[in-house]
Amino acid sequence: MYNYTTEQLQDLDRKHYLHPFTDYKKLKEEGSRIITRADGVYLWDSEGKQYLDGMAGLWCVNVGYGRDEIVEAVTAQMRELPYYNSFFKSANPPAVELARMITSLAPAHMNHVFFTGSGSESNDTVVRMVRHYWASEGQPNRKTIISRHNAYHGSTVAAASLGGMKPMHAQGGLPIPDIVHINQPYWYQDGGDLSPEEFGTKVADELEEKILQLGAENVAAFIGEPIQGAGGVIIPPSTYWPRIQSICEKYDILLVADEVICGFGRTGKWFGSDYYEITPDLMPIAKGLSSGYLPIGAVIISDRVADGLVDKGGEFNHGFTYSGHPVAAAAAVANLSILIDEGMVDNVAENTGPYLQEKWHELASHPLVGESRMVGLIGAIELVKDKQTRSFFEDRGDVGTLCRDICIENGLVMRACDDTMVISPPLCITQAEIDELISRAIKCLDLTAEKVL
Ligand SMILES: *Cc1c(COP(=O)(O)O)cnc(C)c1O
């Protein structure tokens, strides 16, 4: 369709295209990989090289690539109504149906949806909505939102402020006021001599300390990913979420579970909140909502918050041109239908999840691997210099980047978060494809170890 050679595409890319999260000088030197085609769990580049996509794109292609049902739903909707807005008392059938479907899957007390175009917009909506909610309740001082260091909540100004990524805060003077951060439940790095359970309680208790320091009357909400994704697939100890939940209840702080990655089957449950049995007030979602086929996000809202907004909020002065976009909504409806009809979420819990977990944990015996962890189909391994002492390499990130590049050369997409290698494959992955993923991963770990150990 696009009549260019690989060299021409790379050349035009260099000249005109500034990529997200990219060192521009380096990319100019090295040139980009042009991905042209995908099917199931596989990608192909412009040179015909095949990759097993261990990351489901960017944590999002849950149903896998090449699903005609979504293509057909989108095509039909494009012909019928390619766009209309949801402002001024308007709605459209796919957006209404999607709201019904999402709330039928969400926890029982969450029956309302606000649509956005992305996870970042969902988290911007969270910031505005929780502050507006508390002001409507006659508690306008409840403005501060507590988040965690090394959290990822997106890249807009508010979402990056909620996030706890230092390199992001360093650019553009973030975070914005009234967003503060506590420590993350990263036992392998920070747990020291404590058991994971002791450590989980200890870091959760930082929430209470922070609330007391700020004054509960000034705190609007706590936000956390049930499992941190971009931070390196940080799976919290079992004690962590129950403690966080009870502290939020004690001080009447809204609990926001950022489900952008965990939502729609990643953990083997519909939501990470189901997996950890937490009861959030708001759940930002995106990614797996449409399996990335088209951009769409949303915030799922509890009856308590929605009722407050309806009764006392007046007009909510917030929304996006593409909120409830009919074609994106049609893609999401078709995507959720596939997940439901094919029992994909249960299959993760009962079949492919346990199968991949068993093989993944065998990687922990590799000389380079300090820890393996996985829930459902989201996991990580820590690449370390010394397994016994849990010590990382000196220039944190270099070995991870090397390993990632070796993986790409060998036809496997794994992502590096510093020296933590993470995977989050499409939920449609089969046992045979899991075998292939693992054998490619072992080969790449061996090649990496040869260079660094
Ligand atoms: C990706 C991500 C976001 C941001 O979503 P975008 O669609 O990239 O804006 C927010 N929260 C979490 C947990 C994410 O992983």
XYZ file of C-alpha atoms and ligand atoms in Angstrom:
468
model
C 0.000 0.000 0.000
C 2.801 2.413 0.916
C 5.188 2.165 -1.955
C 8.484 2.706 -0.148
C 11.549 0.567 0.468
C 12.699 -0.004 4.049
C 15.528 2.494 3.532
C 13.126 5.141 2.259
C 10.797 4.641 5.216
C 13.689 4.823 7.678
C 15.003 7.917 5.982
C 11.632 9.711 6.027
C 11.135 8.588 9.620
C 14.482 10.140 10.597
C 13.646 13.382 8.861
C 10.098 13.960 10.049
C 8.918 11.679 12.812
C 9.594 12.433 16.492
C 8.713 9.232 18.378
C 7.347 8.908 21.946
C 9.796 8.025 24.762
C 12.779 8.105 22.393
C 16.328 9.453 22.443
C 16.242 11.258 19.095
C 19.966 11.306 18.507
C 20.260 7.569 19.075
C 17.290 6.773 16.863
C 18.803 8.882 14.058
C 21.990 6.867 14.273
C 20.362 3.464 14.518
C 17.183 3.908 12.435
C 13.811 2.476 13.338
C 12.368 -0.973 12.790
C 9.382 -0.782 10.471
C 6.592 -3.151 11.525
C 4.315 -3.920 8.622
C 2.071 -6.848 9.492
C 0.795 -8.983 12.367
C -1.275 -12.085 12.995
C -2.150 -13.843 16.265
C 0.901 -13.396 18.524
C 3.344 -12.704 15.667
C 4.687 -9.529 14.061
C 6.616 -9.070 10.818
C 8.913 -6.202 9.882
C 9.503 -4.638 6.470
C 12.338 -7.094 5.801
C 10.049 -10.068 6.404
C 11.594 -10.946 9.786
C 9.135 -12.561 12.228
C 8.860 -11.784 15.959
C 6.854 -13.397 18.733
C 5.220 -10.416 20.443
C 5.726 -11.083 24.136
C 4.355 -7.619 24.962
C 0.976 -7.675 23.143
C 2.023 -4.452 21.419
C 2.235 -2.175 24.438
C 0.343 -4.364 26.959
C -2.825 -3.981 24.925
C -3.482 -6.509 22.134
C -5.276 -8.926 24.451
C -7.241 -10.827 21.776
C -4.210 -10.982 19.466
C -3.726 -9.500 16.019
C -5.824 -10.085 12.929
C -9.325 -10.536 14.333
C -11.756 -10.016 11.479
C -14.725 -9.571 13.838
C -13.252 -6.267 14.982
C -12.362 -5.203 11.445
C -15.906 -5.914 10.288
C -17.559 -4.144 13.228
C -15.399 -1.087 12.621
C -16.014 -1.070 8.872
C -19.786 -1.296 9.317
C -19.776 1.466 11.930
C -17.612 3.707 9.732
C -20.243 3.435 7.006
C -23.193 3.954 9.363
C -21.882 6.786 11.541
C -18.132 7.515 11.495
C -18.329 10.200 14.151
C -20.648 12.037 16.390
C -20.022 13.606 19.787
C -21.573 12.793 23.146
C -21.916 16.403 24.286
C -25.217 18.308 24.234
C -27.465 15.401 25.235
C -26.288 13.111 22.378
C -25.340 9.446 22.463
C -24.734 6.726 19.871
C -25.573 2.995 19.900
C -22.027 1.534 20.133
C -21.060 3.830 23.013
C -24.242 2.990 24.930
C -23.767 -0.736 24.332
C -20.129 -0.492 25.404
C -21.105 1.254 28.655
C -23.575 -1.571 29.326
C -20.978 -4.264 28.590
C -18.215 -2.674 30.661
C -20.426 -2.221 33.699
C -21.733 -5.795 33.389
C -18.120 -7.013 33.690
C -17.028 -4.528 36.379
C -17.477 -5.094 40.136
C -21.172 -4.959 41.146
C -20.999 -1.519 42.778
C -19.545 0.128 39.639
C -22.283 0.900 37.138
C -21.150 4.083 35.357
C -18.644 4.902 32.619
C -17.004 8.120 31.406
C -15.337 7.659 27.970
C -11.957 9.064 26.956
C -9.471 8.519 24.149
C -6.626 6.941 26.148
C -5.345 5.836 29.538
C -3.706 9.214 30.090
C -6.962 11.036 29.430
C -8.675 8.610 31.795
C -6.283 9.571 34.561
C -6.684 13.282 33.822
C -10.398 12.646 34.182
C -9.752 10.923 37.523
C -7.926 13.993 38.874
C -10.697 16.359 37.840
C -13.526 14.028 38.824
C -12.372 13.203 42.359
C -11.716 16.862 43.150
C -15.064 17.874 41.690
C -16.743 15.067 43.630
C -15.350 16.210 46.968
C -16.143 19.861 46.253
C -19.738 18.835 45.458
C -19.844 16.966 48.756
C -18.946 20.200 50.554
C -15.326 19.144 51.192
C -13.392 21.285 48.671
C -10.178 20.910 50.672
C -10.000 17.241 49.780
C -7.762 17.858 46.775
C -4.550 15.946 47.346
C -4.057 12.643 45.562
C -1.555 10.151 46.936
C 0.262 7.959 44.431
C 3.489 5.932 44.412
C 7.073 6.375 43.261
C 7.710 4.463 40.029
C 3.997 4.290 39.208
C 2.948 4.815 35.588
C -0.357 6.539 34.915
C 0.291 8.103 31.492
C 2.011 11.030 29.832
C -0.275 14.055 29.946
C 0.567 16.677 32.564
C -1.851 15.340 35.174
C -1.229 11.655 34.402
C 2.551 12.070 34.476
C 2.178 13.930 37.780
C 0.184 11.042 39.209
C 2.905 8.750 37.922
C 6.071 8.474 39.944
C 8.645 8.343 37.171
C 11.558 10.650 38.056
C 12.785 11.154 34.464
C 9.265 12.251 33.483
C 8.934 14.658 36.415
C 12.313 16.138 35.515
C 11.008 17.377 32.171
C 8.443 20.167 32.398
C 8.385 20.820 36.128
C 6.140 18.017 37.389
C 4.315 16.987 39.473
C 1.578 19.617 39.514
C 0.480 20.762 43.027
C -1.415 18.490 45.411
C -0.095 15.196 44.095
C 2.289 13.349 46.424
C 4.019 9.962 46.333
C 4.785 7.169 48.769
C 7.021 4.130 48.257
C 6.106 1.226 45.989
C 5.701 -2.421 47.101
C 8.870 -3.572 45.293
C 10.059 -6.320 47.629
C 12.926 -7.631 45.502
C 14.615 -4.229 45.374
C 13.597 -2.688 48.691
C 12.493 -5.518 50.976
C 15.876 -6.216 52.562
C 15.588 -8.817 55.325
C 11.818 -8.509 55.668
C 9.563 -11.251 54.349
C 7.433 -10.129 51.388
C 4.360 -10.132 53.676
C 6.035 -7.964 56.343
C 7.317 -5.629 53.653
C 3.865 -5.368 52.022
C 2.324 -4.210 55.292
C 5.163 -1.794 55.963
C 4.899 0.036 52.625
C 1.093 0.065 52.771
C 1.339 1.724 56.190
C 3.164 4.607 54.519
C -0.238 5.553 53.139
C -1.585 6.096 56.634
C 1.503 8.074 57.655
C 1.095 10.293 54.596
C -2.625 10.824 55.245
C -1.941 11.832 58.852
C 0.836 14.158 57.771
C -1.402 15.882 55.186
C -4.572 15.763 57.309
C -7.274 13.381 56.080
C -9.552 16.357 55.453
C -7.179 17.384 52.644
C -6.855 14.020 50.903
C -9.100 13.150 47.961
C -7.847 9.781 46.782
C -5.155 7.149 46.588
C -4.260 5.785 43.145
C -2.351 2.613 42.296
C -2.010 0.035 39.549
C -3.049 -3.335 41.043
C 0.209 -4.596 39.482
C 2.614 -1.866 38.336
C 3.290 -2.420 34.640
C 5.788 0.027 33.157
C 7.551 0.243 36.522
C 8.738 -3.342 35.961
C 5.744 -5.592 36.671
C 5.888 -5.050 40.418
C 3.594 -7.703 41.902
C 2.726 -6.580 45.432
C 2.982 -8.940 48.416
C -0.368 -10.485 49.439
C -0.617 -8.200 52.468
C -0.383 -4.980 50.496
C -3.797 -4.354 48.930
C -5.934 -5.433 51.906
C -4.034 -2.942 54.077
C -4.349 -0.147 51.492
C -8.085 -0.822 51.222
C -8.628 -0.671 54.967
C -6.638 2.563 55.321
C -8.687 4.199 52.552
C -11.881 3.124 54.312
C -10.687 4.320 57.703
C -10.110 7.873 56.449
C -12.842 7.902 53.777
C -10.264 8.338 50.978
C -11.390 7.354 47.458
C -9.509 4.352 46.075
C -8.549 4.529 42.401
C -7.344 1.288 40.795
C -5.583 2.067 37.521
C -6.698 -0.935 35.471
C -5.244 0.220 32.160
C -2.981 -2.864 32.016
C -4.610 -5.209 34.547
C -8.101 -4.784 33.112
C -9.731 -7.202 30.652
C -8.139 -10.471 31.580
C -4.446 -9.811 32.054
C -4.464 -11.348 35.561
C -6.861 -14.191 34.704
C -9.735 -12.155 36.177
C -11.628 -9.401 34.423
C -9.901 -6.752 36.534
C -6.858 -6.594 38.777
C -9.269 -5.428 41.468
C -11.057 -8.792 41.207
C -7.742 -10.606 41.498
C -6.786 -8.704 44.679
C -10.375 -8.470 45.949
C -10.283 -4.714 46.315
C -13.273 -2.385 46.066
C -12.238 0.736 44.182
C -14.275 3.899 43.683
C -12.848 4.589 40.227
C -11.101 2.409 37.641
C -9.359 4.080 34.697
C -9.176 1.638 31.749
C -7.829 1.669 28.155
C -5.412 -0.735 26.369
C -7.196 -4.129 26.577
C -10.585 -2.399 26.283
C -10.150 -2.373 22.488
C -7.061 -4.606 22.340
C -5.442 -1.516 20.818
C -7.322 -1.887 17.505
C -8.499 1.705 17.939
C -7.670 4.229 20.682
C -10.278 4.346 23.437
C -10.239 4.642 27.223
C -12.721 5.194 30.023
C -13.151 5.600 33.754
C -15.476 3.139 35.474
C -17.190 4.861 38.383
C -18.834 3.511 41.533
C -22.460 4.213 42.392
C -21.338 6.272 45.367
C -19.275 8.703 43.294
C -21.695 8.776 40.351
C -24.691 9.391 42.640
C -22.819 12.248 44.316
C -22.010 13.819 40.953
C -25.578 13.406 39.713
C -27.234 14.776 42.861
C -24.901 17.613 43.764
C -22.302 18.105 41.026
C -24.137 20.299 38.532
C -22.393 20.442 35.178
C -19.079 18.540 34.995
C -16.982 20.861 32.846
C -14.855 18.163 31.303
C -14.872 15.942 28.212
C -13.220 15.154 24.916
C -14.236 15.533 21.295
C -13.739 11.773 20.954
C -15.437 10.699 24.221
C -17.666 7.790 23.220
C -16.379 7.761 19.629
C -18.767 5.421 17.786
C -16.125 3.574 15.743
C -13.710 3.135 18.641
C -16.656 1.991 20.774
C -17.680 -0.515 18.070
C -14.130 -1.905 18.084
C -14.264 -2.254 21.869
C -17.677 -3.964 21.786
C -16.381 -6.483 19.228
C -13.223 -6.990 21.272
C -15.103 -7.623 24.526
C -17.432 -10.006 22.668
C -14.403 -12.069 21.606
C -13.026 -12.132 25.162
C -16.433 -13.236 26.496
C -17.484 -15.670 23.748
C -14.141 -17.461 23.629
C -13.767 -17.625 27.416
C -10.336 -16.053 27.066
C -10.140 -14.735 30.616
C -10.923 -18.106 32.207
C -8.473 -19.713 29.820
C -5.741 -17.461 31.201
C -6.698 -18.405 34.768
C -7.001 -22.146 34.180
C -4.803 -23.018 31.247
C -2.268 -20.689 29.643
C -1.547 -18.681 32.806
C -0.476 -21.666 34.948
C 1.343 -23.186 31.940
C 3.428 -20.073 31.272
C 3.982 -19.436 35.005
C 5.524 -22.880 35.513
C 7.984 -22.404 32.638
C 8.671 -18.784 33.589
C 9.639 -19.779 37.125
C 12.141 -22.273 35.683
C 14.015 -19.245 34.316
C 14.824 -18.305 37.917
C 17.522 -21.004 37.919
C 19.393 -19.170 35.153
C 22.659 -17.607 36.482
C 21.554 -14.126 35.343
C 18.077 -14.229 36.910
C 17.572 -13.133 40.518
C 13.794 -13.506 40.697
C 10.883 -14.539 38.496
C 7.333 -13.381 39.145
C 4.057 -13.683 37.267
C 0.300 -13.363 37.717
C -2.033 -14.454 34.909
C -0.078 -13.549 31.780
C 1.987 -10.657 33.129
C 5.446 -11.327 34.471
C 9.004 -10.230 35.050
C 12.497 -11.535 35.680
C 15.203 -9.544 37.431
C 18.615 -9.599 35.726
C 21.221 -9.337 38.480
C 24.933 -9.428 39.008
C 24.724 -11.586 42.124
C 21.713 -13.761 42.873
C 22.775 -14.604 46.420
C 23.065 -11.016 47.599
C 20.227 -9.685 45.367
C 22.636 -7.124 43.861
C 21.870 -5.362 40.628
C 24.440 -4.368 38.001
C 26.159 -1.035 38.560
C 24.773 0.910 35.608
C 21.193 -0.083 36.121
C 19.465 -0.471 32.760
C 22.422 -1.323 30.521
C 22.081 -5.097 30.826
C 18.318 -4.927 30.369
C 18.737 -2.888 27.198
C 21.349 -5.335 25.917
C 19.061 -8.283 26.644
C 16.131 -6.561 24.950
C 18.198 -5.915 21.820
C 19.356 -9.544 21.784
C 15.725 -10.641 22.090
C 14.746 -8.504 19.099
C 17.609 -9.940 17.035
C 16.355 -13.407 17.925
C 12.707 -12.804 17.116
C 11.255 -12.154 20.556
C 9.733 -8.921 21.830
C 10.430 -8.600 25.562
C 10.629 -5.204 27.180
C 13.306 -3.985 29.584
C 12.367 -1.759 32.547
C 15.891 -1.006 33.730
C 17.283 -4.528 34.247
C 13.872 -6.083 34.745
C 12.684 -8.013 31.684
C 8.910 -8.018 31.409
C 6.370 -9.901 29.336
C 2.654 -9.481 28.777
C 1.762 -11.612 25.736
C -1.599 -11.625 23.946
C -4.164 -13.602 25.950
C -4.788 -15.802 22.892
C -1.286 -17.305 23.161
C -1.331 -21.124 22.924
C 0.758 -23.665 24.836
C 2.879 -24.317 21.717
C 3.520 -20.580 21.349
C 4.411 -20.383 25.044
C 6.998 -23.153 24.492
C 8.451 -21.091 21.676
C 8.478 -17.899 23.772
C 10.343 -19.687 26.550
C 12.901 -21.340 24.291
C 13.637 -17.999 22.613
C 13.895 -16.333 26.053
C 16.382 -18.943 27.321
C 18.547 -18.510 24.246
C 18.542 -14.721 24.725
C 19.370 -14.986 28.438
C 22.312 -17.267 27.563
C 23.572 -14.815 24.943
C 23.210 -11.921 27.397
C 24.960 -13.839 30.192
C 27.913 -14.599 27.858
C 28.466 -10.862 27.495
C 27.963 -9.677 31.080
C 28.740 -12.441 33.580
C -0.309 2.796 29.444
C -0.817 3.203 30.766
C -1.491 4.414 30.945
C -1.580 5.446 29.864
O -2.346 5.038 28.781
P -2.177 5.761 27.360
O -3.266 5.147 26.550
O -0.793 5.481 26.870
O -2.397 7.213 27.574
C -2.051 4.674 32.171
N -1.958 3.800 33.186
C -1.310 2.634 33.063
C -1.263 1.692 34.214
C -0.705 2.298 31.853
O -0.020 1.171 31.734
